[in-house]
mmCIF file of C-alpha atoms in Angstrom:
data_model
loop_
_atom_site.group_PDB
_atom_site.id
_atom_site.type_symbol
_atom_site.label_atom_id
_atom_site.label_comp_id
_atom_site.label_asym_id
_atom_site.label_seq_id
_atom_site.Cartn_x
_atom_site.Cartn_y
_atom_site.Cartn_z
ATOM 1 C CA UNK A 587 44.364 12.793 10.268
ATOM 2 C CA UNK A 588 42.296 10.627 7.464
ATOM 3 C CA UNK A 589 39.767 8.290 8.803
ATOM 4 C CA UNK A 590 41.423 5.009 7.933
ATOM 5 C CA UNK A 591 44.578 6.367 9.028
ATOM 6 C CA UNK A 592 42.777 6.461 12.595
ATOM 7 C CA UNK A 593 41.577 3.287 12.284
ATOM 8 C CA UNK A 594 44.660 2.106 11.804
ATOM 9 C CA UNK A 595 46.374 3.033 15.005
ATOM 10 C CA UNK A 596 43.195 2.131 17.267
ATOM 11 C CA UNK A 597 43.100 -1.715 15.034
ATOM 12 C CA UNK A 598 47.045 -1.622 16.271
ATOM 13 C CA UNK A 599 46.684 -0.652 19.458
ATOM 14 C CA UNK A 600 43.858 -3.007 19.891
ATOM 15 C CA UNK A 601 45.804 -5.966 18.218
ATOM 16 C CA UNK A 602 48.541 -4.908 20.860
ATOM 17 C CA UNK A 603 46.395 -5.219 23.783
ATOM 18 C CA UNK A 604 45.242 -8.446 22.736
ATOM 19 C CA UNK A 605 48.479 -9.682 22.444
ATOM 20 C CA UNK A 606 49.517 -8.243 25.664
ATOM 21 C CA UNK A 607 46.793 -9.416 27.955
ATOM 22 C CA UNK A 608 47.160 -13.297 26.086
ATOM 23 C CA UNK A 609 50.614 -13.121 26.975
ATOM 24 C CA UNK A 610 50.803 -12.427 30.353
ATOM 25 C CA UNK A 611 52.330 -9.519 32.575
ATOM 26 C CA UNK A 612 55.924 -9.059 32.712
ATOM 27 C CA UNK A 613 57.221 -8.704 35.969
ATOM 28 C CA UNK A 614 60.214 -8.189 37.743
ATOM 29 C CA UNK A 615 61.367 -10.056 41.124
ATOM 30 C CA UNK A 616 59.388 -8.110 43.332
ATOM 31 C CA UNK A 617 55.872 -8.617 41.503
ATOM 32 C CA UNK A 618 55.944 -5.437 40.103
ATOM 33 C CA UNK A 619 55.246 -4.809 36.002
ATOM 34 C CA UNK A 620 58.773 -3.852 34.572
ATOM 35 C CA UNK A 621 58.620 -0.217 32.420
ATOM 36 C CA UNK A 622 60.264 1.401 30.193
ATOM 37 C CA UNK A 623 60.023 5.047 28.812
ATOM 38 C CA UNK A 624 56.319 5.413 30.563
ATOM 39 C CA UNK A 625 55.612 1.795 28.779
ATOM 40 C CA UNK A 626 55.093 -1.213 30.427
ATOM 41 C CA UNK A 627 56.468 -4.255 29.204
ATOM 42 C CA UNK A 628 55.228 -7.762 29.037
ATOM 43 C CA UNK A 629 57.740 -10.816 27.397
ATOM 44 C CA UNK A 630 59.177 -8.517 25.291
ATOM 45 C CA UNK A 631 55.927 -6.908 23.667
ATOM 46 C CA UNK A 632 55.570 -2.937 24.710
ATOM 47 C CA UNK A 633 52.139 -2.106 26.155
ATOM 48 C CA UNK A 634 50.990 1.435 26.666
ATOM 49 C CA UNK A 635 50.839 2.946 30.343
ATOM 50 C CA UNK A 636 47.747 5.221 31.245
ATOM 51 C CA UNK A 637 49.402 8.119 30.707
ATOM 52 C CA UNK A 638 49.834 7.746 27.158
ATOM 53 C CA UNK A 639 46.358 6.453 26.467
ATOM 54 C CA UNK A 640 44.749 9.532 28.105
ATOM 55 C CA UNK A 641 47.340 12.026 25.932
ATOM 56 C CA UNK A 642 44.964 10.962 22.441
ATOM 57 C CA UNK A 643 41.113 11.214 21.990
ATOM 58 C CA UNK A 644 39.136 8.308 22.520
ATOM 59 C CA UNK A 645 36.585 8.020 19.717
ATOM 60 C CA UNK A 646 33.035 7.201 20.677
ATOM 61 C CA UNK A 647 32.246 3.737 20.363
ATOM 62 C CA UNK A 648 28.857 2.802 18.381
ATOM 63 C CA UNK A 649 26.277 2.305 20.515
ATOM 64 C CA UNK A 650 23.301 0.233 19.279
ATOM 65 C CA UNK A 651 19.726 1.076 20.092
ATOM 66 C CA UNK A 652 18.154 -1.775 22.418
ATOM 67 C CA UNK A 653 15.342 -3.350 20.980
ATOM 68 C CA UNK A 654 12.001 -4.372 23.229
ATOM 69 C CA UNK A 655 11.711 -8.021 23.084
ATOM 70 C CA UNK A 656 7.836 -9.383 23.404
ATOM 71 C CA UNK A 657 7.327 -12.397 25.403
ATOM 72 C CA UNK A 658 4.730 -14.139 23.932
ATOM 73 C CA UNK A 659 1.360 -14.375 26.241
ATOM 74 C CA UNK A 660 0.324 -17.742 27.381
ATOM 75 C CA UNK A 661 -1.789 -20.042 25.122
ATOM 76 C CA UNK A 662 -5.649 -20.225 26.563
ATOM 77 C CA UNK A 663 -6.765 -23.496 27.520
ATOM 78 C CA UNK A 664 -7.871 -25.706 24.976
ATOM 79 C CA UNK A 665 -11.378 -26.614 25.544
ATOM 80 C CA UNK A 666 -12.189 -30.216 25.472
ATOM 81 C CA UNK A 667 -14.513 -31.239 22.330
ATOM 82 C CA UNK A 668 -17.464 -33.001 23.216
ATOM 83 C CA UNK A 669 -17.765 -36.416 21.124
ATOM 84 C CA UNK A 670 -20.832 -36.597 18.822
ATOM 85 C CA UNK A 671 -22.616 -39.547 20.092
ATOM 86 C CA UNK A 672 -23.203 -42.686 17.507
ATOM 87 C CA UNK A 673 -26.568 -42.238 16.385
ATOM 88 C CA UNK A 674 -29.254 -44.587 18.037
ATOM 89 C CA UNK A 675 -32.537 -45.613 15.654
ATOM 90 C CA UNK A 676 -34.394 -42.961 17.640
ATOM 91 C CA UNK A 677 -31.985 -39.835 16.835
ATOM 92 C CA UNK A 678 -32.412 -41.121 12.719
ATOM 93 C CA UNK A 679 -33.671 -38.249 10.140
ATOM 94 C CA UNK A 680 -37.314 -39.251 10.140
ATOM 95 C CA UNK A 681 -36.529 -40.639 7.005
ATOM 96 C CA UNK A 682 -33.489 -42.274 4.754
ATOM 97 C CA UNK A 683 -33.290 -43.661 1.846
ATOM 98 C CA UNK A 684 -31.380 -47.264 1.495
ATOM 99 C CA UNK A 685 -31.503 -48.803 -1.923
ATOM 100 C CA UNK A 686 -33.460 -48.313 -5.107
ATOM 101 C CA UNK A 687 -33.494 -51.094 -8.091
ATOM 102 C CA UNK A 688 -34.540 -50.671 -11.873
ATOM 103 C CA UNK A 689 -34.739 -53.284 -13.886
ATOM 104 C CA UNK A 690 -36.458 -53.836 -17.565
ATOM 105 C CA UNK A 691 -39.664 -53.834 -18.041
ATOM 106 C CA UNK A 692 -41.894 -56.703 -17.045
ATOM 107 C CA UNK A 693 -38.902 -56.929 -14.438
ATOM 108 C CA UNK A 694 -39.168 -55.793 -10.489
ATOM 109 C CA UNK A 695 -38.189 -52.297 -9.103
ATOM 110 C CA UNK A 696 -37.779 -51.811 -5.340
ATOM 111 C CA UNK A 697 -37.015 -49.202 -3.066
ATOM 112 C CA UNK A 698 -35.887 -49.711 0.516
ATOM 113 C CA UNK A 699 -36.255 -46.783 3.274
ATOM 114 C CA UNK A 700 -35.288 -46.245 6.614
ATOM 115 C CA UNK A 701 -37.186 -44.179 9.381
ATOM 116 C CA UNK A 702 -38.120 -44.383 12.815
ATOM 117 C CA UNK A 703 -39.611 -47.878 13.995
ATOM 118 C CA UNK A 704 -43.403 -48.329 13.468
ATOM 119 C CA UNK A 705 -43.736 -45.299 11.088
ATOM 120 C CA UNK A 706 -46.402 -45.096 8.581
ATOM 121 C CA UNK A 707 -44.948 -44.228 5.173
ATOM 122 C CA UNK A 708 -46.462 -44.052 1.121
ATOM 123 C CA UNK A 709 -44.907 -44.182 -1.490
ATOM 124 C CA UNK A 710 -45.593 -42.837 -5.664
ATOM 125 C CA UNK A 711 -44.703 -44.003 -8.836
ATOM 126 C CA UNK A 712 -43.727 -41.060 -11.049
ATOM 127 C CA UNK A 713 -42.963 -42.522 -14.969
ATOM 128 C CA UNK A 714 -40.139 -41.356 -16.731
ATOM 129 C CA UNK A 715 -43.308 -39.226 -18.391
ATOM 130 C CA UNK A 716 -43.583 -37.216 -15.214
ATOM 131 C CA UNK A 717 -46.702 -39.093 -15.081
ATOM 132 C CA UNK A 718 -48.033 -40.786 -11.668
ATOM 133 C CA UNK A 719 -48.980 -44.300 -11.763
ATOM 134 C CA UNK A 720 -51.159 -45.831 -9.161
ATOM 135 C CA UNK A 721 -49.808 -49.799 -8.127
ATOM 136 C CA UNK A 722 -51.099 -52.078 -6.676
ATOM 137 C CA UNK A 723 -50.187 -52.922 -3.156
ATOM 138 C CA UNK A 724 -47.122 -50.248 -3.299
ATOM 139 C CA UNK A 725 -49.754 -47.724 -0.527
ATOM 140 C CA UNK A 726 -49.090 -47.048 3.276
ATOM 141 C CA UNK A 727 -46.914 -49.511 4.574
ATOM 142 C CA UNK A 728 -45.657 -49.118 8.889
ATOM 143 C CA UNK A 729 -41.803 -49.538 9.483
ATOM 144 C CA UNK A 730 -40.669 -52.257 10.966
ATOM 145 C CA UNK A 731 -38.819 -52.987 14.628
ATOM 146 C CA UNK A 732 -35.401 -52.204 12.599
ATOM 147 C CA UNK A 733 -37.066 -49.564 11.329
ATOM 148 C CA UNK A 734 -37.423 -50.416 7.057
ATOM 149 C CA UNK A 735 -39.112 -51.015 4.689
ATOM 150 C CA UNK A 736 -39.295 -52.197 1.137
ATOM 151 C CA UNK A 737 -41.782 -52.278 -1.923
ATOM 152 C CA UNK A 738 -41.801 -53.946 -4.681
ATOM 153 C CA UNK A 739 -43.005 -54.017 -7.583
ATOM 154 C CA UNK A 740 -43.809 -54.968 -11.348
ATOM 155 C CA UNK A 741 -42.148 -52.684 -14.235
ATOM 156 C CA UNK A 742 -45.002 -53.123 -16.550
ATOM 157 C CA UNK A 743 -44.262 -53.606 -20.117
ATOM 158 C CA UNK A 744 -46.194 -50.796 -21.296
ATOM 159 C CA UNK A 745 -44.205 -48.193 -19.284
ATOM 160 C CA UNK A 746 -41.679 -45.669 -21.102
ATOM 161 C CA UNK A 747 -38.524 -46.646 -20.657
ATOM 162 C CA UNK A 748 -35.664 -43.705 -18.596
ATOM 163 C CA UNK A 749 -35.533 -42.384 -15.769
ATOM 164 C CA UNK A 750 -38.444 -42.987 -13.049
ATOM 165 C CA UNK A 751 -38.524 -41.907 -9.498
ATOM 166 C CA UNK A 752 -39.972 -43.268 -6.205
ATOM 167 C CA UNK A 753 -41.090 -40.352 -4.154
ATOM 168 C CA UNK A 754 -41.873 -41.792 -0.622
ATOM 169 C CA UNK A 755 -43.276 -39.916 2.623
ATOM 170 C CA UNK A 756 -43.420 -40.840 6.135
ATOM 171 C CA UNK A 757 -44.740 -38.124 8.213
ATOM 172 C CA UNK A 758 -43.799 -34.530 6.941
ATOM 173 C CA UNK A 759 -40.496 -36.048 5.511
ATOM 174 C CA UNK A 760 -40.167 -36.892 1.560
ATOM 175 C CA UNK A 761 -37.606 -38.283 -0.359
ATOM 176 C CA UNK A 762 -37.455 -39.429 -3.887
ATOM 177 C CA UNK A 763 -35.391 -42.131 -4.921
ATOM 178 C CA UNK A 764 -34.338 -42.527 -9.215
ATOM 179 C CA UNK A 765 -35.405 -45.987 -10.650
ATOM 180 C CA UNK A 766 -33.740 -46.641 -14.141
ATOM 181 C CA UNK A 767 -36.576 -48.468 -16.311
ATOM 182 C CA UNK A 768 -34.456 -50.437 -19.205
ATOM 183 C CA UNK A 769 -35.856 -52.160 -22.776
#
């Protein structure tokens, strides 16, 4: 028999059954299923005894292959992050600098640093030349309580004009700082 010839009378049978079993069983006074010619009968809709189920081949059904579900492993435990503490004047880089000022010449340049309280710092003049200039009263200076300080001083008119820098030292730190000298 052709393969969709077979599936034909097992979709029938199985549309039968269906059918049957929504339906209800047909019985007689007694309780008992009413038959007829080795089939039972249920409202009028034949359903097939035992006997005649057994008499064909009943095709292997499909079986599928079970697959292994994981179960996922527990997260770990986050660990708690530590805050950074806010920085107190004593846990400052030995050195930082705040502000720098240019100006035109014959004006004032300044550069503001911060560092440790009661550090002694220096700073340098470098011209946009690459030369250093010595000036006056720009030497050693000690931080204050808040930990700063400034110098100032006069852009001279005989100075090159561009870019100058402001190297300053306190301790083993340096740090230059750019001061833009102007016409």
């Amino acid at each position: 028999m052709p393969r969709s010839s077979r599936l034909s009378v097992w979709s029938l049978l199985a549309i039968v059954l269906i059918v049957a079993a929504a339906c209800g069983g047909g019985n007689d006074a007694t309780g008992t299923p009413t038959t007829s010619g080795g089939t039972a009968t249920t409202q009028g809709v034949p359903q097939l005894s035992p006997t005649s189920v057994a008499a064909t081949a009943t095709p292997a059904l499909p079986t599928s292959t079970p697959t292994a579900t994981t179960i996922p492993s527990p997260t770990a435990t986050p660990t708690p992050v530590t805050p950074t503490p806010i920085p107190t004047i004593d846990d400052t880089p030995p050195l930082v600098v705040v502000a720098s000022n240019g100006g035109p010449l014959g004006g004032t340049a300044s550069v503001t640093i911060r560092t440790k309280p009661g550090q002694v710092c220096s700073m340098r003049f470098v011209l946009p030349n690459q030369e250093p200039t010595p000036i006056e009263g720009i030497g050693e200076q000690t931080a204050s309580a808040e930990g700063t300080i400034t110098w100032s001083w006069l852009l001279d008119p005989s100075y090159p004009t561009g870019t100058a820098r402001a190297e300053v030292t306190c301790d083993r730190s340096r740090r230059a700082a750019l001061i833009e000298i102007t016409p």
